[in-house]
XYZ file of C-alpha atoms in Angstrom:
733
model
C 19.471 -18.459 5.431
C 19.037 -19.674 9.244
C 15.823 -20.207 11.342
C 13.664 -17.418 12.587
C 14.751 -15.783 15.844
C 13.594 -17.657 18.746
C 10.490 -16.067 20.353
C 10.664 -15.524 24.086
C 7.443 -14.817 25.988
C 6.980 -11.619 27.682
C 6.090 -11.728 31.719
C 2.526 -10.634 31.828
C -0.404 -10.907 34.232
C -0.787 -14.386 35.207
C -4.291 -15.401 33.869
C -4.792 -17.922 36.928
C -4.962 -14.711 38.915
C -2.482 -13.462 41.457
C -2.720 -13.751 45.275
C -2.973 -10.235 46.361
C -1.831 -9.527 49.939
C -3.539 -6.454 51.246
C -1.392 -4.071 52.833
C 1.982 -5.464 50.844
C 4.628 -2.838 50.648
C 4.834 -1.162 47.227
C 7.805 1.270 48.145
C 10.297 1.637 50.937
C 11.312 4.793 52.853
C 14.853 4.302 53.234
C 17.462 1.758 52.734
C 17.124 0.473 56.295
C 13.623 -0.969 55.657
C 15.188 -3.500 53.150
C 16.920 -5.856 55.802
C 13.667 -5.575 58.171
C 11.494 -6.662 55.152
C 13.938 -9.706 54.284
C 14.031 -10.471 58.094
C 10.387 -11.195 58.113
C 10.688 -13.754 55.225
C 12.031 -15.872 57.828
C 9.669 -15.201 60.802
C 8.119 -17.785 62.538
C 4.692 -15.980 61.777
C 3.198 -17.403 58.627
C 1.412 -14.008 58.119
C 4.539 -12.084 58.281
C 6.367 -14.618 55.798
C 3.369 -14.121 53.353
C 3.532 -10.247 53.584
C 7.171 -10.164 53.387
C 7.382 -12.343 50.140
C 4.466 -10.130 48.520
C 6.171 -7.141 49.274
C 9.498 -8.445 47.864
C 7.507 -9.331 44.815
C 6.052 -5.940 44.539
C 9.153 -4.086 45.003
C 11.200 -6.166 42.449
C 8.856 -5.463 39.707
C 8.384 -1.764 40.594
C 9.892 0.908 38.324
C 12.272 2.001 40.841
C 15.514 0.560 40.096
C 17.064 1.829 43.326
C 14.809 -0.432 45.310
C 15.467 -3.389 43.297
C 19.414 -2.899 43.462
C 19.136 -2.489 47.224
C 17.299 -5.890 47.356
C 19.430 -7.779 45.225
C 22.517 -6.329 47.307
C 20.834 -7.707 50.427
C 20.715 -11.293 49.061
C 16.943 -11.324 48.174
C 17.484 -14.188 45.689
C 18.706 -16.557 48.357
C 16.179 -15.728 50.730
C 13.242 -16.197 48.180
C 14.878 -19.548 46.989
C 15.038 -20.755 50.813
C 11.445 -19.933 51.083
C 10.301 -22.181 48.259
C 10.304 -24.878 50.737
C 7.937 -22.994 53.211
C 5.227 -25.038 54.456
C 2.643 -22.260 53.731
C 1.180 -22.440 50.098
C 0.743 -18.609 50.099
C 4.250 -17.854 50.656
C 5.312 -20.263 47.886
C 2.978 -18.758 45.403
C 4.429 -15.242 46.146
C 8.095 -16.379 46.134
C 7.798 -18.488 42.983
C 6.047 -15.607 41.239
C 8.647 -13.068 42.471
C 11.407 -15.397 41.377
C 9.723 -15.710 37.763
C 9.104 -11.935 37.405
C 12.632 -11.134 38.588
C 14.375 -13.381 36.061
C 12.166 -12.325 33.172
C 13.104 -8.752 33.472
C 16.639 -9.016 34.643
C 19.234 -11.254 32.947
C 21.818 -10.627 35.819
C 19.352 -11.655 38.401
C 18.470 -14.597 36.118
C 21.893 -15.921 36.231
C 22.394 -15.431 39.814
C 18.939 -17.481 40.386
C 20.472 -20.488 38.513
C 23.327 -20.477 40.921
C 21.247 -20.792 44.078
C 20.150 -24.404 43.978
C 16.667 -23.504 42.164
C 16.622 -26.579 40.508
C 16.923 -28.809 43.489
C 14.383 -26.308 45.381
C 11.737 -26.722 42.529
C 12.242 -30.463 41.828
C 11.631 -31.146 45.696
C 8.245 -29.409 45.311
C 7.191 -31.418 42.145
C 5.862 -34.849 44.044
C 3.693 -32.638 46.261
C 2.563 -30.625 43.101
C 1.769 -33.699 41.227
C -0.175 -35.470 43.963
C -2.187 -32.365 44.515
C -2.909 -31.733 40.765
C -3.948 -35.526 40.439
C -6.329 -34.913 43.550
C -7.763 -31.877 41.730
C -8.389 -33.568 38.373
C -9.974 -36.662 39.892
C -11.599 -34.472 42.583
C -10.690 -37.049 45.205
C -10.135 -36.708 48.979
C -6.954 -34.947 48.314
C -8.240 -32.486 45.790
C -11.587 -31.783 48.249
C -9.103 -31.314 51.154
C -7.367 -28.383 49.398
C -10.618 -26.341 48.720
C -10.890 -23.621 46.316
C -7.981 -21.500 47.508
C -5.669 -24.427 47.783
C -6.493 -25.654 44.574
C -5.681 -22.071 43.186
C -2.623 -21.958 44.820
C -1.376 -25.386 43.755
C -2.155 -24.407 40.007
C -0.700 -20.955 40.264
C 2.781 -22.190 41.920
C 3.005 -24.727 39.171
C 2.572 -22.174 36.593
C 5.142 -19.983 38.314
C 7.721 -22.871 38.524
C 7.407 -23.788 34.752
C 7.608 -20.250 33.808
C 10.439 -19.647 35.829
C 12.477 -22.705 34.377
C 11.399 -21.684 30.896
C 12.758 -18.392 31.363
C 16.055 -19.625 32.897
C 16.435 -21.843 29.707
C 15.848 -18.885 27.541
C 18.206 -16.698 29.085
C 20.872 -18.755 30.936
C 22.196 -21.412 28.419
C 23.854 -23.519 30.965
C 20.433 -24.150 32.815
C 19.325 -26.211 30.059
C 21.220 -29.313 31.213
C 20.208 -28.662 34.807
C 16.607 -28.734 33.552
C 17.243 -31.874 31.474
C 18.564 -33.582 34.717
C 15.438 -32.643 36.595
C 13.315 -35.262 34.357
C 10.269 -33.110 34.387
C 8.788 -34.491 31.006
C 6.532 -37.182 32.659
C 5.152 -34.518 34.970
C 4.703 -31.828 32.276
C 3.423 -34.090 29.442
C 0.461 -35.206 32.070
C -0.972 -31.943 31.650
C -1.780 -32.491 27.891
C -3.286 -35.682 28.884
C -6.154 -33.899 30.851
C -5.904 -30.665 29.115
C -9.753 -30.236 29.024
C -9.709 -30.711 32.803
C -6.982 -27.813 33.727
C -7.083 -24.356 33.362
C -5.907 -23.545 29.647
C -3.430 -20.988 30.882
C -1.677 -23.698 32.750
C -1.367 -26.259 29.790
C -0.246 -23.236 27.753
C 2.448 -22.597 30.319
C 3.494 -26.323 29.921
C 3.392 -26.007 26.222
C 5.736 -23.117 26.258
C 8.182 -25.005 28.500
C 8.554 -27.932 26.433
C 8.943 -25.822 23.248
C 11.582 -23.931 24.896
C 13.279 -27.226 26.320
C 13.207 -28.998 23.137
C 14.630 -26.184 21.100
C 17.900 -27.494 19.736
C 18.133 -29.787 22.672
C 18.907 -33.258 21.176
C 18.845 -34.671 25.007
C 15.451 -33.374 25.746
C 13.959 -34.399 22.182
C 15.068 -37.966 22.894
C 13.834 -38.192 26.245
C 10.196 -36.884 25.031
C 10.200 -39.236 22.182
C 11.243 -42.272 24.491
C 8.572 -41.515 27.078
C 5.627 -43.886 26.472
C 2.853 -42.291 24.765
C 3.889 -38.558 25.119
C 4.230 -38.144 21.228
C 0.658 -39.817 20.653
C -0.435 -37.346 23.459
C 0.740 -34.388 21.544
C -0.506 -35.698 18.187
C -3.912 -36.274 19.751
C -4.029 -32.370 21.040
C -2.939 -31.217 17.596
C -6.008 -33.093 16.070
C -8.385 -31.950 18.679
C -11.097 -29.264 17.636
C -11.946 -28.458 21.323
C -10.237 -29.357 24.366
C -13.264 -29.133 26.569
C -16.831 -27.489 26.716
C -15.510 -24.519 28.856
C -12.341 -23.827 26.752
C -12.569 -21.002 24.372
C -11.785 -21.329 20.694
C -8.749 -19.115 21.070
C -7.292 -20.880 24.077
C -7.631 -24.484 22.095
C -5.725 -22.791 19.139
C -2.855 -21.930 21.684
C -2.687 -25.137 23.148
C -2.807 -26.943 19.860
C -0.157 -24.581 18.279
C 2.020 -25.291 21.229
C 1.829 -29.002 20.913
C 2.486 -28.812 17.136
C 5.401 -26.504 17.853
C 6.868 -29.304 20.265
C 6.402 -31.901 17.542
C 8.049 -29.779 14.977
C 11.034 -29.414 17.232
C 10.973 -33.441 17.814
C 10.666 -34.020 14.051
C 14.211 -34.154 13.005
C 15.292 -36.478 15.816
C 12.087 -38.776 15.139
C 12.985 -38.964 11.226
C 16.454 -39.881 12.386
C 15.370 -42.513 14.584
C 13.056 -43.982 11.973
C 15.760 -44.138 9.673
C 18.258 -45.583 12.090
C 15.902 -48.556 13.005
C 15.078 -48.977 9.129
C 18.805 -49.078 8.163
C 18.887 -51.968 10.788
C 16.464 -53.929 8.814
C 18.182 -53.094 5.709
C 15.013 -51.276 4.409
C 13.620 -47.758 3.809
C 11.571 -45.820 6.136
C 7.930 -46.810 5.621
C 5.919 -44.386 3.581
C 3.263 -44.810 6.340
C 5.823 -43.564 9.198
C 7.189 -40.711 6.886
C 3.444 -39.653 6.222
C 2.480 -39.383 9.951
C 5.079 -36.565 10.404
C 4.118 -34.979 6.920
C 0.555 -34.847 7.784
C 1.404 -33.405 11.327
C 3.469 -30.541 9.480
C 0.242 -29.760 7.499
C -1.868 -29.731 10.442
C 0.275 -27.465 12.126
C 0.212 -25.153 9.335
C -3.427 -25.237 9.219
C -3.488 -24.362 13.047
C -1.182 -21.383 12.345
C -3.132 -20.140 9.448
C -6.389 -20.036 11.496
C -4.368 -18.341 14.508
C -2.941 -15.654 12.487
C -6.087 -14.482 10.953
C -5.911 -11.342 13.118
C -6.788 -7.754 12.187
C -3.769 -5.621 13.608
C -5.536 -2.356 13.062
C -8.458 -3.148 15.019
C -6.394 -4.790 17.772
C -4.109 -1.695 17.892
C -7.119 0.797 18.017
C -8.481 -1.177 20.954
C -4.948 -1.436 22.670
C -4.305 2.363 22.522
C -7.991 3.113 23.691
C -7.278 0.459 26.632
C -3.737 2.029 27.468
C -4.967 5.590 27.359
C -7.858 4.911 29.624
C -6.119 3.053 32.343
C -5.395 5.667 35.264
C -2.092 5.916 36.860
C -3.551 5.296 40.158
C -2.855 2.070 41.947
C -5.015 -0.715 40.352
C -6.224 -2.085 43.784
C -8.010 1.270 44.386
C -9.533 1.163 40.945
C -10.985 -2.082 39.962
C -12.241 -1.055 36.643
C -8.713 -0.082 35.552
C -7.461 -3.585 36.671
C -9.958 -4.938 34.386
C -8.772 -2.834 31.440
C -5.068 -3.662 32.194
C -5.899 -7.471 32.324
C -7.608 -7.022 28.765
C -4.618 -5.234 27.483
C -2.482 -8.164 28.965
C -4.514 -10.895 27.085
C -4.249 -8.862 23.943
C -0.565 -8.613 24.506
C -0.288 -12.408 25.364
C -2.368 -13.238 22.091
C 0.289 -11.168 20.045
C 3.130 -13.099 21.742
C 1.440 -16.287 20.499
C 0.901 -14.639 17.047
C 4.516 -13.893 16.761
C 5.371 -17.345 17.720
C 3.106 -18.884 15.285
C 4.954 -16.738 12.390
C 8.214 -18.103 13.887
C 6.762 -21.662 13.558
C 5.571 -21.001 10.048
C 8.795 -19.637 8.951
C 10.662 -22.492 10.400
C 8.443 -25.060 8.759
C 8.914 -23.500 5.263
C 12.411 -23.048 5.548
C 12.860 -26.699 6.300
C 10.252 -28.316 4.141
C 8.819 -25.445 2.075
C 10.291 -25.993 -1.436
C 11.407 -29.834 -1.624
C 13.788 -31.095 -4.470
C 10.979 -32.510 -6.334
C 9.057 -29.100 -6.594
C 12.348 -27.484 -7.652
C 13.182 -30.056 -10.436
C 9.573 -29.586 -11.854
C 9.361 -26.022 -11.736
C 12.893 -25.611 -13.391
C 12.142 -28.009 -15.836
C 8.795 -26.302 -16.692
C 10.426 -22.737 -16.879
C 13.147 -23.996 -19.149
C 10.464 -25.156 -21.810
C 8.213 -22.275 -21.505
C 10.002 -19.121 -20.214
C 11.837 -16.981 -22.848
C 15.389 -15.554 -21.436
C 15.221 -12.183 -20.498
C 17.652 -10.003 -22.940
C 20.972 -9.719 -21.689
C 19.647 -10.427 -17.994
C 20.506 -14.161 -18.003
C 21.937 -15.726 -14.532
C 25.314 -17.162 -14.304
C 23.766 -20.375 -15.200
C 22.223 -19.128 -18.366
C 25.629 -17.727 -19.252
C 27.180 -21.092 -18.882
C 24.587 -22.421 -21.035
C 25.214 -19.868 -23.736
C 28.995 -20.840 -23.540
C 27.976 -24.760 -23.967
C 25.755 -23.792 -26.893
C 28.622 -21.918 -28.516
C 30.952 -24.964 -27.882
C 28.213 -27.060 -29.704
C 28.168 -24.788 -32.528
C 31.865 -24.825 -33.110
C 31.923 -28.762 -33.176
C 29.333 -28.635 -35.860
C 30.875 -25.771 -38.027
C 32.596 -28.480 -40.436
C 29.024 -29.919 -41.187
C 28.585 -27.196 -43.820
C 25.481 -27.296 -46.015
C 24.715 -30.690 -45.034
C 23.788 -29.669 -41.447
C 21.656 -26.549 -42.847
C 19.693 -28.776 -45.289
C 18.961 -31.170 -42.319
C 17.757 -28.179 -40.421
C 15.611 -27.073 -43.318
C 14.042 -30.399 -43.565
C 13.144 -30.384 -40.113
C 11.652 -27.029 -40.432
C 9.463 -28.165 -43.424
C 8.147 -30.920 -41.326
C 7.136 -28.763 -38.560
C 3.805 -27.656 -39.014
C 0.883 -26.187 -37.368
C -0.116 -29.415 -35.833
C 3.036 -29.782 -34.219
C 2.973 -26.262 -32.813
C -0.417 -27.418 -31.211
C 1.170 -30.287 -29.779
C 4.144 -28.380 -28.346
C 1.673 -25.981 -26.947
C -0.540 -28.748 -25.382
C 2.511 -30.450 -23.729
C 3.796 -27.119 -22.377
C 0.262 -26.287 -20.972
C 0.145 -29.821 -19.500
C 3.525 -29.359 -18.008
C 2.531 -26.147 -16.358
C -0.612 -27.536 -14.974
C 1.249 -30.638 -13.539
C 3.791 -28.226 -11.924
C 1.152 -25.876 -10.499
C -0.804 -28.928 -9.076
C 2.309 -30.303 -7.526
C 2.946 -27.040 -5.939
C -0.726 -26.906 -4.702
C -0.315 -30.066 -3.014
C 2.976 -29.396 -1.373
C 3.826 -27.251 1.764
C 4.502 -24.443 -0.496
C 1.070 -24.291 -1.924
C -0.369 -24.253 1.748
C 1.944 -21.352 2.522
C 1.084 -19.370 -0.817
C -2.710 -19.763 -0.289
C -3.241 -19.809 3.561
C -0.113 -18.155 5.128
C 1.100 -15.377 3.037
C -2.311 -13.455 2.803
C -1.987 -13.248 6.546
C 1.420 -12.438 6.740
C 0.937 -9.228 4.576
C -2.081 -8.418 6.653
C 0.097 -8.573 9.933
C 2.935 -6.743 8.175
C 1.067 -3.542 7.746
C 2.135 -0.985 10.081
C -0.706 0.319 12.599
C -1.550 3.545 14.346
C 0.214 2.357 17.375
C 3.566 3.086 15.465
C 3.422 6.579 16.462
C 2.760 6.442 19.903
C 6.044 5.193 21.342
C 7.158 8.442 22.854
C 3.710 9.357 24.704
C 4.044 7.307 27.733
C 5.379 3.961 29.158
C 2.206 2.122 28.675
C 1.872 3.405 24.914
C 5.325 2.782 24.373
C 4.864 -0.945 25.262
C 1.833 -1.124 22.850
C 3.783 0.484 20.145
C 6.683 -1.918 20.748
C 4.082 -4.771 20.628
C 2.671 -4.065 17.186
C 6.212 -3.124 15.810
C 7.616 -6.390 16.951
C 4.505 -8.030 15.294
C 5.022 -6.209 11.874
C 8.745 -7.074 12.117
C 8.012 -10.659 12.553
C 5.660 -11.041 9.944
C 8.076 -9.585 7.397
C 10.831 -11.815 8.670
C 8.437 -14.689 7.972
C 7.653 -13.360 4.579
C 11.275 -12.898 3.899
C 12.078 -16.460 4.881
C 9.443 -17.622 2.273
C 11.115 -15.473 -0.340
C 14.416 -16.674 0.381
C 13.290 -20.443 0.074
C 11.603 -19.652 -3.266
C 14.810 -17.806 -4.531
C 17.318 -20.618 -3.536
C 15.390 -23.733 -4.366
C 12.576 -22.750 -6.673
C 13.339 -19.718 -8.553
C 11.440 -20.661 -11.532
C 8.300 -20.164 -9.576
C 8.612 -16.405 -9.560
C 8.923 -16.451 -13.491
C 5.768 -18.165 -13.811
C 4.059 -15.925 -11.455
C 4.935 -12.563 -12.267
C 1.550 -11.175 -11.213
C 2.338 -12.238 -7.656
C 5.759 -10.659 -7.899
C 4.190 -7.174 -9.090
C 1.702 -7.410 -6.176
C 4.137 -8.023 -3.483
C 6.514 -5.584 -4.542
C 3.715 -2.925 -4.450
C 2.606 -3.937 -1.197
C 6.317 -3.838 0.265
C 6.675 -0.265 -1.492
C 3.447 0.629 0.515
C 4.701 -0.419 3.715
C 7.878 1.178 3.223
C 6.150 4.466 2.122
C 4.103 4.547 5.154
C 7.111 4.153 7.471
C 9.556 6.622 5.293
C 7.003 9.212 4.666
C 6.125 9.922 8.266
C 10.014 10.105 8.889
C 10.785 12.358 6.115
C 7.852 14.713 6.451
C 8.093 15.054 10.421
C 10.747 14.969 12.907
C 9.434 11.752 14.861
C 10.541 11.149 18.462
C 13.494 9.078 18.931
C 11.379 5.994 20.139
C 8.936 6.435 17.002
C 11.882 6.668 14.667
C 13.555 3.424 16.093
C 10.428 1.236 15.741
C 9.826 2.778 12.220
C 13.345 1.880 11.114
C 13.228 -1.513 12.999
C 10.282 -2.536 10.810
C 11.630 -0.709 7.600
C 14.864 -2.766 7.859
C 12.591 -5.956 7.335
C 10.481 -4.473 4.498
C 13.647 -3.434 2.581
C 15.191 -6.771 3.115
C 11.879 -8.473 1.538
C 12.355 -6.165 -1.357
C 16.050 -7.199 -1.728
C 15.187 -10.898 -1.572
C 12.357 -10.357 -4.121
C 14.307 -8.338 -6.661
C 17.291 -10.646 -6.401
C 14.840 -13.705 -7.060
C 13.627 -12.019 -10.106
C 16.799 -10.681 -11.580
C 15.535 -6.977 -10.777
C 12.440 -7.324 -12.782
C 10.284 -5.655 -10.270
C 7.887 -2.734 -11.285
C 9.945 -0.075 -9.865
C 8.962 3.627 -10.720
C 11.077 6.430 -10.762
C 9.614 7.792 -7.640
C 10.243 4.303 -5.850
C 13.685 4.484 -6.842
C 14.150 8.024 -5.412
C 12.594 6.619 -2.226
C 14.993 3.823 -1.932
C 17.546 6.427 -2.534
C 16.550 8.514 0.299
C 16.335 5.410 2.418
C 19.841 4.333 1.554
C 21.218 7.979 2.140
C 19.445 8.314 5.745
C 19.773 4.872 6.960
C 20.745 4.804 10.777
C 22.787 1.811 10.308
C 24.977 0.134 7.801
C 22.738 -3.146 7.738
C 19.762 -1.034 6.288
C 22.139 0.683 3.855
C 23.394 -2.539 2.410
C 19.801 -3.916 1.854
C 18.772 -0.485 0.036
C 22.046 -0.834 -1.887
C 21.063 -4.382 -2.656
C 17.572 -3.558 -3.762
C 18.859 -0.733 -6.042
C 21.379 -2.622 -7.385
C 19.270 -5.258 -8.712
C 16.685 -2.880 -10.056
C 19.386 -1.259 -12.192
C 19.747 -4.600 -14.101
C 16.476 -4.281 -15.761
C 16.710 -4.124 -19.676
C 15.675 -3.212 -22.155
C 14.118 0.175 -21.959
C 15.454 1.292 -18.505
C 18.615 3.279 -19.345
C 17.412 6.673 -17.133
C 16.769 4.466 -14.282
C 20.140 2.583 -14.588
C 21.903 5.760 -14.732
C 20.212 7.291 -11.837
C 21.139 4.219 -9.826
C 24.560 3.619 -11.380
C 25.814 7.267 -10.521
C 24.295 7.224 -7.024
C 26.076 3.860 -6.275
C 29.223 5.182 -7.805
C 29.272 8.672 -6.279
C 27.212 8.460 -3.007
C 27.896 5.235 -1.771
C 31.586 4.089 -3.100
C 33.362 7.510 -3.562
C 31.898 9.280 -0.492
C 32.774 6.858 1.701
C 36.199 6.217 0.206
C 36.854 10.009 0.248
C 35.720 10.103 4.311
C 38.303 7.359 4.853
C 40.947 9.473 3.091
C 40.657 12.429 5.376
C 43.274 13.245 7.804
C 42.105 11.386 11.024
C 39.094 10.089 9.003
C 37.742 6.628 9.355
C 34.996 4.729 7.195
C 33.143 2.190 8.839
C 30.798 1.462 5.976
C 32.955 -1.016 4.439
C 29.828 -3.564 3.862
C 27.533 -0.991 1.523
C 30.899 -0.154 -0.352
C 31.549 -3.875 -1.221
C 28.169 -4.617 -1.926
C 27.720 -1.799 -4.225
C 30.942 -2.759 -6.145
C 29.695 -6.251 -6.444
C 26.690 -5.073 -8.003
C 28.499 -2.664 -10.446
C 30.408 -5.854 -11.695
C 27.232 -7.503 -12.439
C 25.301 -4.469 -13.735
C 28.013 -3.232 -16.295
C 29.527 -6.810 -16.834
C 28.534 -7.034 -20.698
C 28.971 -4.055 -23.264
C 25.876 -5.555 -24.856
C 23.515 -4.350 -22.230
C 21.441 -1.631 -23.797
C 22.404 0.693 -20.840
C 26.049 0.039 -21.042
C 27.102 2.495 -23.704
C 24.988 5.402 -22.716
C 25.657 5.165 -18.907
C 29.225 3.417 -18.269
C 30.909 4.575 -21.251
C 29.369 8.151 -21.589
C 29.186 8.856 -18.162
C 32.874 8.028 -17.882
C 32.358 5.272 -14.862
C 35.723 3.517 -16.052
C 38.113 6.533 -15.189
C 35.993 6.975 -11.962
C 36.539 3.408 -10.963
C 40.382 3.453 -11.699
C 40.601 6.349 -9.315
C 38.901 4.213 -6.619
C 41.325 1.336 -6.712
C 44.043 2.668 -4.270
C 41.588 4.229 -1.860
C 39.846 0.665 -1.688
C 43.192 -0.731 -0.743
C 43.437 1.629 2.117
C 40.023 0.814 3.033
C 40.542 -2.617 3.457
C 43.480 -1.976 5.641
C 41.160 -0.425 8.137
C 39.316 -3.775 8.841
C 41.068 -5.622 11.462
C 41.502 -9.207 9.893
C 41.677 -10.804 13.493
C 38.399 -9.389 14.772
C 36.568 -9.144 11.323
C 38.037 -11.809 9.345
C 34.958 -12.540 6.886
C 34.668 -8.667 6.417
C 38.206 -8.204 5.422
C 38.098 -10.972 3.202
C 35.099 -9.638 1.519
C 36.823 -6.227 1.208
C 39.926 -7.768 -0.149
C 38.168 -9.728 -2.898
C 35.925 -6.679 -3.869
C 39.436 -4.986 -4.557
C 40.661 -7.613 -6.511
C 37.632 -7.901 -8.605
C 37.790 -4.297 -9.020
C 41.126 -4.331 -10.435
C 40.259 -7.360 -12.745
C 36.968 -5.556 -13.839
C 38.834 -2.382 -14.604
C 41.143 -4.401 -17.042
C 38.180 -6.293 -18.345
C 36.231 -2.944 -19.249
C 39.251 -1.144 -20.579
C 39.613 -3.828 -23.424
C 36.007 -5.010 -23.826
C 35.491 -2.667 -26.811
C 38.641 -3.040 -28.630
């Protein structure tokens, strides 16, 4: 189980405002116009340079790929980087914005930009920008000299520079070391010291930059931790309830969350440094020092909790309205449309930050959600109070049964004396003793619940999970991906939000499954509610796909979210040994997903859910039969038959291996109530015997050199199949 996938920020309308240049080109008549435009970038006339820079920016961001390729083939990147040293602020703003936007949408261009001395060009600007920003904050002679337009240019240039460096760090791994060497941390951290006197958008850009730079970058983490009061500055921002009288609550929350995200990136190295210092003193890390970081974690989760309290359905309806009412006409000629577009961009930016909040929450819980102490207490409580499921024990339970059998064997020779002792103990155990036991169990459970409530797990369950489930619900935007480019962007944003929320929820379930499984058994009501919720999400996605013929774009988004939902079901079903309230109709729906899945990853997950449901007993023989026969006939046998056809190939190795592994567990004991009516009467053993040779052939289709782990898994499944056949053949004799 790894961390949540790193969130990158989309290139959106800059909230500081763009420096619009009247008359700047938005199209070219022929390829001959491109050299003329680029030549004006080095004109001695400042107005020509401004026009050329603005025109290049417009053309690079246009939908015309041909024009962009023409500009790139005429070395526009080198020309733009060279103009970063221009003495005219308008030129620098246009050039820096063009480079940022280009890097954000074109990975190849980002690589090329990183090769063109962009780091040296930006670093040469930093002293001048720092002096100007200091003057703006203090409103001294330098700040007053700039005037309103000059101040705007300085702030917008700084925003563009940091955004460009962030994008390069995200898309060009080699650029991280270059940015480390620029020593920008003192410059960037200074923005947080005066966050109440700078545009919130610029402080947010600084936070995005630091968050990206310190992600899995030990050098940057150590630099930031060692820079004066930088950590205290970030702590103070996290604690602040309001950054300034004119800063909105939403902007404040974003800045606080970004500061917290940077601190969470620093935490591992900070704790490591504390431990090293303590080792030198021959002592442990002080409780006070450790508590500072623990308190910070809780504070960040509280910020995240508030930030993700968001109604996706209301937002989707508003976004669709805005997207549908923005005319195609040039926004310069339609100011009202421009305002609508800016509102749509702000909404999109808010959703970007919500997804970042979800990533942050997922990683916090993965790292710290279920401590060893929580797990030990819950497991102890479960052992005392939970009754084992009939025949559905885990491997650990089976091991315990063997230990008990060994103990019985050791005491067989005790004879009547042992039985007499047992009878004496039973006679001494009266109603008062039973009351004492029940009181002890109740106290233990209460103690466990209190420990969980006080832990990060408790914060997550009470404050984060309800919002996750709300954000995971598909919205009306899901059906609009094919209608227009603008509606497609809205649909993509909301589908990505659903996907990230479900991914965060799955991280939570994985931690519980791996470290605190007993919690599931203590909260069957929550398990049932979560199962019903996930089924509801899947039904909304699959129902529309099955009943109609959605466009390819709609279908792709549906399956993207469905993959996450089925993944959550798999984790939940696995965590409770299949004891989820799956109905026959729901089982049929999962079989439909498995049969129609567009890729093997989703099919494996659907197989996993079904296989765990099939383990339920007693009283679920019909469900077991339906699932067992489906896995044998339609997942395993059908794939093996396809592979055996002349010229046929079977790429579905993972679903087959997963289905076999599950069958070994499902029918691993003849004592299971479904084993005789399903495995025996449906003659599954002869069918499995017929699969042994085809499985060997299937394994040979996987190139060990290219897919070693998959080949190893396939080989192991084949070996286990042979052993399972031998075991089941003798089990009832």
